[in-house]
mmCIF file of C-alpha atoms in Angstrom:
data_model
loop_
_atom_site.group_PDB
_atom_site.id
_atom_site.type_symbol
_atom_site.label_atom_id
_atom_site.label_comp_id
_atom_site.label_asym_id
_atom_site.label_seq_id
_atom_site.Cartn_x
_atom_site.Cartn_y
_atom_site.Cartn_z
ATOM 1 C CA MET A 1 49.335 -74.268 8.366
ATOM 2 C CA ALA A 2 47.337 -77.520 8.651
ATOM 3 C CA SER A 3 47.124 -79.885 5.710
ATOM 4 C CA VAL A 4 44.140 -80.168 3.473
ATOM 5 C CA GLY A 5 43.461 -83.610 4.713
ATOM 6 C CA GLN A 6 43.608 -82.452 8.280
ATOM 7 C CA VAL A 7 41.206 -79.560 7.721
ATOM 8 C CA THR A 8 38.636 -81.241 5.479
ATOM 9 C CA GLY A 9 38.942 -84.839 6.644
ATOM 10 C CA THR A 10 39.046 -86.054 2.964
ATOM 11 C CA GLN A 11 41.369 -88.196 0.936
ATOM 12 C CA VAL A 12 42.822 -87.758 -2.513
ATOM 13 C CA HIS A 13 41.946 -90.232 -5.245
ATOM 14 C CA SER A 14 43.118 -90.604 -8.808
ATOM 15 C CA GLY A 15 41.226 -92.089 -11.756
ATOM 16 C CA PRO A 16 43.668 -94.767 -12.824
ATOM 17 C CA LYS A 17 44.702 -96.974 -9.835
ATOM 18 C CA HIS A 18 47.600 -99.271 -10.141
ATOM 19 C CA ILE A 19 46.942 -101.964 -7.528
ATOM 20 C CA LEU A 20 48.955 -105.113 -6.899
ATOM 21 C CA GLN A 21 48.118 -108.048 -4.683
ATOM 22 C CA CYS A 22 50.787 -108.625 -2.040
ATOM 23 C CA GLN A 23 51.354 -111.172 0.772
ATOM 24 C CA VAL A 24 52.442 -110.299 4.345
ATOM 25 C CA SER A 25 55.647 -112.237 4.949
ATOM 26 C CA GLU A 26 55.439 -114.306 8.171
ATOM 27 C CA ASP A 27 58.964 -115.703 7.440
ATOM 28 C CA VAL A 28 60.562 -112.205 7.585
ATOM 29 C CA LEU A 29 58.694 -111.233 10.704
ATOM 30 C CA ARG A 30 59.738 -114.453 12.438
ATOM 31 C CA ALA A 31 63.390 -113.954 11.367
ATOM 32 C CA LEU A 32 63.493 -110.416 12.710
ATOM 33 C CA ALA A 33 61.805 -111.281 16.013
ATOM 34 C CA ASP A 34 63.773 -110.812 19.176
ATOM 35 C CA GLY A 35 63.720 -114.312 20.648
ATOM 36 C CA GLU A 36 61.343 -117.307 20.452
ATOM 37 C CA GLU A 37 58.784 -115.632 22.650
ATOM 38 C CA HIS A 38 58.195 -112.828 20.147
ATOM 39 C CA ARG A 39 58.147 -115.316 17.258
ATOM 40 C CA ASP A 40 55.236 -117.107 19.028
ATOM 41 C CA ARG A 41 53.377 -113.766 19.365
ATOM 42 C CA ILE A 42 52.877 -113.702 15.664
ATOM 43 C CA GLN A 43 50.471 -116.618 16.137
ATOM 44 C CA ARG A 44 48.645 -114.881 18.999
ATOM 45 C CA ASP A 45 48.625 -111.025 18.536
ATOM 46 C CA LYS A 46 47.184 -110.652 15.055
ATOM 47 C CA MET A 47 46.684 -106.895 15.252
ATOM 48 C CA LEU A 48 50.365 -106.223 16.011
ATOM 49 C CA TYR A 49 51.750 -107.757 12.786
ATOM 50 C CA CYS A 50 49.001 -107.315 10.183
ATOM 51 C CA MET A 51 48.996 -104.635 7.580
ATOM 52 C CA HIS A 52 46.248 -101.957 7.816
ATOM 53 C CA LYS A 53 44.778 -99.692 5.272
ATOM 54 C CA HIS A 54 46.873 -96.523 4.439
ATOM 55 C CA GLU A 55 50.077 -98.009 5.888
ATOM 56 C CA LEU A 56 53.318 -98.051 3.827
ATOM 57 C CA ALA A 57 54.218 -101.576 2.623
ATOM 58 C CA LEU A 58 57.847 -102.543 2.012
ATOM 59 C CA CYS A 59 58.787 -105.398 -0.324
ATOM 60 C CA CYS A 60 61.182 -107.922 1.276
ATOM 61 C CA ASN A 61 61.917 -110.500 -1.524
ATOM 62 C CA VAL A 62 65.662 -109.823 -1.745
ATOM 63 C CA PRO A 63 68.122 -110.486 1.174
ATOM 64 C CA TYR A 64 70.414 -107.751 2.395
ATOM 65 C CA ASN A 65 73.178 -110.272 3.216
ATOM 66 C CA THR A 66 73.793 -111.851 -0.228
ATOM 67 C CA GLU A 67 75.716 -114.748 1.422
ATOM 68 C CA ASN A 68 72.819 -115.756 3.654
ATOM 69 C CA ASN A 69 69.757 -115.914 1.430
ATOM 70 C CA MET A 70 68.290 -119.267 2.386
ATOM 71 C CA LEU A 71 65.459 -117.549 4.282
ATOM 72 C CA PHE A 72 64.273 -115.968 1.096
ATOM 73 C CA ARG A 73 64.259 -119.206 -0.842
ATOM 74 C CA LEU A 74 62.258 -121.291 1.532
ATOM 75 C CA ARG A 75 58.849 -120.288 0.397
ATOM 76 C CA LYS A 76 57.930 -119.218 -3.133
ATOM 77 C CA SER A 77 54.862 -117.139 -3.652
ATOM 78 C CA ALA A 78 53.031 -115.759 -6.688
ATOM 79 C CA TYR A 79 52.682 -112.418 -4.799
ATOM 80 C CA PRO A 80 55.421 -110.005 -3.586
ATOM 81 C CA SER A 81 56.244 -110.441 0.060
ATOM 82 C CA VAL A 82 55.703 -107.307 2.134
ATOM 83 C CA VAL A 83 55.734 -106.017 5.672
ATOM 84 C CA THR A 84 54.332 -102.811 7.172
ATOM 85 C CA THR A 85 56.031 -103.324 10.618
ATOM 86 C CA LEU A 86 59.107 -105.091 11.766
ATOM 87 C CA GLY A 87 57.399 -106.471 14.820
ATOM 88 C CA PHE A 88 59.379 -106.740 18.068
ATOM 89 C CA ILE A 89 63.074 -106.535 17.187
ATOM 90 C CA ALA A 90 66.255 -106.301 19.414
ATOM 91 C CA PRO A 91 67.771 -102.889 20.131
ATOM 92 C CA LYS A 92 70.946 -103.896 18.324
ATOM 93 C CA THR A 93 68.927 -104.698 15.168
ATOM 94 C CA ARG A 94 67.423 -101.195 15.321
ATOM 95 C CA ASP A 95 70.979 -99.710 15.574
ATOM 96 C CA LEU A 96 72.214 -101.776 12.709
ATOM 97 C CA ILE A 97 69.328 -100.669 10.501
ATOM 98 C CA ARG A 98 70.062 -97.011 11.510
ATOM 99 C CA MET A 99 73.629 -97.525 10.545
ATOM 100 C CA VAL A 100 72.779 -99.066 7.159
ATOM 101 C CA TYR A 101 70.582 -96.150 6.034
ATOM 102 C CA ASN A 102 72.871 -93.472 7.554
ATOM 103 C CA ALA A 103 75.375 -94.118 4.692
ATOM 104 C CA PRO A 104 76.192 -90.823 2.967
ATOM 105 C CA THR A 105 77.431 -92.372 -0.280
ATOM 106 C CA ASP A 106 76.979 -95.605 -2.276
ATOM 107 C CA GLY A 107 80.574 -96.586 -1.304
ATOM 108 C CA ASP A 108 79.758 -96.262 2.365
ATOM 109 C CA PHE A 109 76.576 -98.217 1.893
ATOM 110 C CA GLU A 110 78.443 -101.137 0.394
ATOM 111 C CA ALA A 111 81.210 -100.830 3.020
ATOM 112 C CA ILE A 112 78.603 -101.281 5.736
ATOM 113 C CA ARG A 113 77.200 -104.314 3.940
ATOM 114 C CA ASP A 114 80.714 -105.830 3.620
ATOM 115 C CA ALA A 115 81.366 -105.149 7.268
ATOM 116 C CA ILE A 116 78.167 -106.967 8.358
ATOM 117 C CA MET A 117 78.947 -109.921 6.072
ATOM 118 C CA THR A 118 82.499 -110.098 7.381
ATOM 119 C CA HIS A 119 81.334 -110.047 10.973
ATOM 120 C CA ALA A 120 78.730 -112.691 10.171
ATOM 121 C CA ARG A 121 81.410 -115.061 8.786
ATOM 122 C CA SER A 122 83.492 -115.005 11.919
ATOM 123 C CA HIS A 123 80.578 -114.923 14.400
ATOM 124 C CA PRO A 124 78.043 -117.713 13.636
ATOM 125 C CA ALA A 125 75.733 -116.459 16.369
ATOM 126 C CA PHE A 126 75.492 -113.046 14.740
ATOM 127 C CA ASP A 127 71.901 -112.729 13.493
ATOM 128 C CA PHE A 128 70.988 -109.904 11.139
ATOM 129 C CA SER A 129 68.631 -111.514 8.603
ATOM 130 C CA ILE A 130 66.987 -108.495 7.138
ATOM 131 C CA PRO A 131 65.898 -108.074 3.558
ATOM 132 C CA SER A 132 66.800 -105.249 1.238
ATOM 133 C CA PHE A 133 63.623 -103.207 1.840
ATOM 134 C CA VAL A 134 62.130 -101.621 -1.194
ATOM 135 C CA PHE A 135 58.981 -99.464 -1.252
ATOM 136 C CA GLN A 136 56.047 -101.397 -2.571
ATOM 137 C CA GLY A 137 53.080 -99.061 -2.125
ATOM 138 C CA VAL A 138 50.174 -97.885 0.079
ATOM 139 C CA VAL A 139 48.023 -100.604 1.623
ATOM 140 C CA GLN A 140 44.417 -100.563 0.471
ATOM 141 C CA THR A 141 43.002 -103.622 2.371
ATOM 142 C CA GLN A 142 43.779 -105.388 5.586
ATOM 143 C CA ALA A 143 45.753 -108.677 5.554
ATOM 144 C CA TRP A 144 47.167 -110.863 8.258
ATOM 145 C CA ALA A 145 50.748 -112.084 8.985
ATOM 146 C CA THR A 146 49.578 -115.630 9.379
ATOM 147 C CA SER A 147 46.807 -117.666 7.744
ATOM 148 C CA ASN A 148 45.647 -118.707 11.291
ATOM 149 C CA PHE A 149 43.582 -115.448 11.384
ATOM 150 C CA GLY A 150 42.552 -115.051 7.787
ATOM 151 C CA ASP A 151 43.765 -114.015 4.374
ATOM 152 C CA THR A 152 47.448 -113.056 4.098
ATOM 153 C CA ILE A 153 46.929 -111.374 0.714
ATOM 154 C CA GLY A 154 46.046 -107.714 0.486
ATOM 155 C CA SER A 155 45.786 -104.975 -2.111
ATOM 156 C CA VAL A 156 48.582 -102.393 -2.386
ATOM 157 C CA LEU A 157 48.454 -99.235 -4.423
ATOM 158 C CA VAL A 158 51.847 -99.115 -6.245
ATOM 159 C CA ALA A 159 51.280 -95.923 -8.315
ATOM 160 C CA GLY A 160 48.892 -92.995 -8.307
ATOM 161 C CA PHE A 161 47.749 -90.428 -5.720
ATOM 162 C CA ALA A 162 47.272 -91.474 -2.069
ATOM 163 C CA THR A 163 46.639 -89.819 1.290
ATOM 164 C CA ILE A 164 48.976 -91.093 4.024
ATOM 165 C CA MET A 165 49.952 -90.087 7.521
ATOM 166 C CA ASN A 166 53.000 -87.877 7.798
ATOM 167 C CA GLY A 167 55.847 -88.720 10.127
ATOM 168 C CA HIS A 168 57.933 -86.672 12.608
ATOM 169 C CA PHE A 169 58.896 -83.893 10.187
ATOM 170 C CA HIS A 170 57.172 -81.129 8.164
ATOM 171 C CA ALA A 171 56.294 -82.014 4.580
ATOM 172 C CA TYR A 172 56.079 -79.258 1.978
ATOM 173 C CA THR A 173 54.280 -79.366 -1.346
ATOM 174 C CA GLY A 174 56.696 -80.278 -4.247
ATOM 175 C CA ASP A 175 59.246 -82.081 -2.122
ATOM 176 C CA LEU A 176 60.394 -85.600 -2.818
ATOM 177 C CA VAL A 177 59.462 -88.028 -0.165
ATOM 178 C CA HIS A 178 61.195 -91.147 1.192
ATOM 179 C CA TRP A 179 60.242 -93.721 3.781
ATOM 180 C CA TYR A 180 61.896 -94.394 7.140
ATOM 181 C CA PHE A 181 61.232 -96.466 10.161
ATOM 182 C CA ASP A 182 59.812 -94.641 13.256
ATOM 183 C CA PHE A 183 62.876 -95.586 15.326
ATOM 184 C CA GLU A 184 65.096 -93.712 12.838
ATOM 185 C CA ALA A 185 63.587 -90.351 13.878
ATOM 186 C CA ASN A 186 66.503 -89.759 16.243
ATOM 187 C CA MET A 187 68.875 -89.829 13.259
ATOM 188 C CA PHE A 188 67.550 -86.498 11.969
ATOM 189 C CA LYS A 189 67.520 -82.913 13.172
ATOM 190 C CA GLU A 190 64.208 -80.966 13.641
ATOM 191 C CA ASP A 191 64.453 -79.692 10.073
ATOM 192 C CA GLY A 192 64.689 -83.195 8.616
ATOM 193 C CA THR A 193 68.378 -83.182 7.710
ATOM 194 C CA ARG A 194 70.802 -85.821 8.985
ATOM 195 C CA ARG A 195 72.652 -85.471 12.306
ATOM 196 C CA THR A 196 76.386 -85.491 11.986
ATOM 197 C CA GLU A 197 77.676 -84.995 15.498
ATOM 198 C CA GLY A 198 79.248 -87.776 17.631
ATOM 199 C CA ASN A 199 78.316 -91.311 16.694
ATOM 200 C CA PHE A 200 76.093 -89.972 13.844
ATOM 201 C CA GLY A 201 79.065 -88.784 11.824
ATOM 202 C CA VAL A 202 81.013 -90.751 9.226
ATOM 203 C CA ASP A 203 84.229 -90.264 11.216
ATOM 204 C CA ALA A 204 82.880 -92.118 14.351
ATOM 205 C CA GLY A 205 84.825 -95.222 13.307
ATOM 206 C CA THR A 206 85.103 -97.782 10.573
ATOM 207 C CA SER A 207 82.085 -99.771 9.485
ATOM 208 C CA LEU A 208 83.463 -102.967 11.018
ATOM 209 C CA GLN A 209 84.153 -101.205 14.305
ATOM 210 C CA LYS A 210 80.637 -99.925 14.428
ATOM 211 C CA VAL A 211 79.126 -103.381 13.708
ATOM 212 C CA GLU A 212 81.280 -105.011 16.347
ATOM 213 C CA GLY A 213 80.466 -102.315 18.817
ATOM 214 C CA ILE A 214 76.737 -102.632 18.265
ATOM 215 C CA GLU A 215 76.942 -106.399 18.587
ATOM 216 C CA ASP A 216 78.878 -106.100 21.909
ATOM 217 C CA GLY A 217 76.579 -103.421 23.266
ATOM 218 C CA MET A 218 79.428 -100.829 23.454
ATOM 219 C CA TRP A 219 78.242 -98.491 20.712
ATOM 220 C CA ASN A 220 74.754 -97.139 19.879
ATOM 221 C CA TYR A 221 72.952 -94.170 18.654
ATOM 222 C CA ASN A 222 71.304 -91.579 20.984
ATOM 223 C CA GLU A 223 67.630 -92.385 21.379
ATOM 224 C CA GLN A 224 66.666 -88.752 21.620
ATOM 225 C CA THR A 225 63.920 -87.966 19.079
ATOM 226 C CA PRO A 226 63.606 -84.511 17.401
ATOM 227 C CA ALA A 227 61.400 -81.983 19.166
ATOM 228 C CA MET A 228 57.955 -81.544 17.472
ATOM 229 C CA GLY A 229 56.195 -79.275 19.921
ATOM 230 C CA ASP A 230 53.256 -80.120 22.230
ATOM 231 C CA VAL A 231 50.506 -79.914 19.540
ATOM 232 C CA ALA A 232 52.373 -82.190 17.129
ATOM 233 C CA GLY A 233 53.021 -84.525 20.129
ATOM 234 C CA GLU A 234 49.303 -84.679 20.769
ATOM 235 C CA ARG A 235 48.612 -85.531 17.101
ATOM 236 C CA LYS A 236 51.217 -88.302 17.346
ATOM 237 C CA ASP A 237 49.779 -89.776 20.515
ATOM 238 C CA PHE A 238 46.207 -89.534 19.013
ATOM 239 C CA HIS A 239 47.358 -91.355 15.873
ATOM 240 C CA GLU A 240 49.337 -94.133 17.701
ATOM 241 C CA MET A 241 46.629 -94.753 20.177
ATOM 242 C CA ARG A 242 43.890 -95.361 17.508
ATOM 243 C CA GLU A 243 46.045 -96.891 14.818
ATOM 244 C CA HIS A 244 48.601 -98.871 16.808
ATOM 245 C CA GLY A 245 46.845 -99.443 20.109
ATOM 246 C CA LYS A 246 49.508 -97.452 22.112
ATOM 247 C CA TYR A 247 47.268 -96.525 25.064
ATOM 248 C CA PRO A 248 49.584 -95.347 27.856
ATOM 249 C CA ASP A 249 47.439 -96.614 30.703
ATOM 250 C CA MET A 250 46.361 -99.965 29.232
ATOM 251 C CA PHE A 251 47.912 -103.037 30.865
ATOM 252 C CA LYS A 252 50.681 -100.758 32.424
ATOM 253 C CA GLU A 253 51.419 -103.172 35.359
ATOM 254 C CA TYR A 254 51.312 -106.225 32.979
ATOM 255 C CA ASN A 255 53.704 -104.618 30.490
ATOM 256 C CA SER A 256 56.153 -103.505 33.184
ATOM 257 C CA LYS A 257 56.420 -106.967 34.627
ATOM 258 C CA GLN A 258 56.352 -109.031 31.518
ATOM 259 C CA ARG A 259 58.056 -106.499 29.278
ATOM 260 C CA LYS A 260 55.491 -107.225 26.568
ATOM 261 C CA TYR A 261 54.342 -104.242 24.660
ATOM 262 C CA GLY A 262 50.768 -104.384 23.651
ATOM 263 C CA TYR A 263 50.932 -101.956 20.712
ATOM 264 C CA LYS A 264 52.222 -102.023 17.188
ATOM 265 C CA GLN A 265 55.716 -100.509 16.719
ATOM 266 C CA ASN A 266 58.643 -100.257 14.376
ATOM 267 C CA VAL A 267 56.348 -99.054 11.570
ATOM 268 C CA VAL A 268 57.081 -97.086 8.432
ATOM 269 C CA TYR A 269 56.444 -93.352 7.878
ATOM 270 C CA PRO A 270 57.137 -90.876 5.051
ATOM 271 C CA LYS A 271 59.536 -88.013 5.232
ATOM 272 C CA THR A 272 60.662 -85.361 2.778
ATOM 273 C CA TYR A 273 63.987 -85.801 1.122
ATOM 274 C CA HIS A 274 66.615 -83.112 1.513
ATOM 275 C CA TYR A 275 69.186 -82.690 -1.220
ATOM 276 C CA VAL A 276 71.629 -81.199 1.290
ATOM 277 C CA ASP A 277 72.713 -83.237 4.301
ATOM 278 C CA CYS A 278 70.864 -86.360 3.343
ATOM 279 C CA GLY A 279 72.817 -89.136 1.768
ATOM 280 C CA TYR A 280 72.597 -92.251 -0.334
ATOM 281 C CA GLY A 281 70.747 -94.242 2.344
ATOM 282 C CA ASP A 282 67.858 -91.759 2.066
ATOM 283 C CA ARG A 283 68.032 -91.300 -1.713
ATOM 284 C CA ILE A 284 67.504 -95.008 -2.456
ATOM 285 C CA ARG A 285 64.299 -94.860 -0.355
ATOM 286 C CA VAL A 286 62.596 -92.050 -2.372
ATOM 287 C CA PHE A 287 59.205 -93.235 -3.624
ATOM 288 C CA GLY A 288 57.158 -90.106 -4.577
ATOM 289 C CA ARG A 289 56.448 -86.456 -4.356
ATOM 290 C CA VAL A 290 54.315 -84.429 -1.948
ATOM 291 C CA VAL A 291 51.197 -82.937 -3.603
ATOM 292 C CA ASN A 292 49.696 -81.403 -0.439
ATOM 293 C CA GLY A 293 52.015 -80.944 2.484
ATOM 294 C CA GLY A 294 51.400 -80.879 6.218
ATOM 295 C CA ARG A 295 52.824 -80.718 9.687
ATOM 296 C CA PRO A 296 54.069 -83.741 11.634
ATOM 297 C CA PHE A 297 51.452 -86.447 12.008
ATOM 298 C CA GLU A 298 48.902 -84.923 9.681
ATOM 299 C CA PRO A 299 47.489 -86.559 6.573
ATOM 300 C CA ILE A 300 49.465 -85.555 3.411
ATOM 301 C CA ASP A 301 48.784 -86.253 -0.238
ATOM 302 C CA VAL A 302 51.522 -87.844 -2.238
ATOM 303 C CA LEU A 303 52.114 -88.968 -5.854
ATOM 304 C CA LEU A 304 53.568 -92.419 -5.821
ATOM 305 C CA PHE A 305 55.974 -93.631 -8.455
ATOM 306 C CA SER A 306 58.636 -96.299 -8.716
ATOM 307 C CA GLN A 307 61.310 -96.108 -6.101
ATOM 308 C CA CYS A 308 64.338 -94.428 -7.641
ATOM 309 C CA ARG A 309 68.033 -94.238 -6.676
#
């Protein structure tokens, strides 16, 4: 059954609105960028890095690698630093992020962190400068990633009711909801539970072996995304074309030659949390509860509260 927002075209609103001013972090986007060319694109392609209304904002004030936190001390701000997209990141960065949040227990989560820090000590060229992402809220106003285009400060709803776009999986009323990156969709089955076969399982090797394998290009996760059906796929394409500029026929020849993607990617979506077959990496990303559910890529209503572990 279609969601209430899909049928009526309306949004949920609550009386008390807890709104906080946040700043889009150019520093984090530049640190995550795959090469100098993509770092320069932040100064040119303003729509690919800005935060839009109704997107999910992630706070990025705290470093993931506690031994390499100079990036997060360079610029002090009165506002929380947030991002709604990771920009253009390397494939190995995507696999490392997938591995981090695929941890079934808190011990595995810390073991992966230790493996990444150990590998970084012995390989100075290893670059994995990500923050410890924490859910900040739902964006209410547009803000830019660099002051070259305008104000970098925007309003974010940190608590209350909000209507947001659902991700790749069904959302049911009453379920807890957590955030995930769009490139993590291949880590889940069609029902939203974690995949455990092959490289997705905890027995696929030690954390350090996985980190070294990803860095050497010898180990990765299958890119196959869960099947949603033709109708859900049409809703996904419709949403991505109008929200992220992912038009399949636009600049096709230019993109294939230059390998420059002209649409917003590596964005954040909501997903229901499953108590069975979903681990610690999902539990620490829970940020609310579904009030009105919906099918994949339909508007759903959620109650936002502080991210809990």
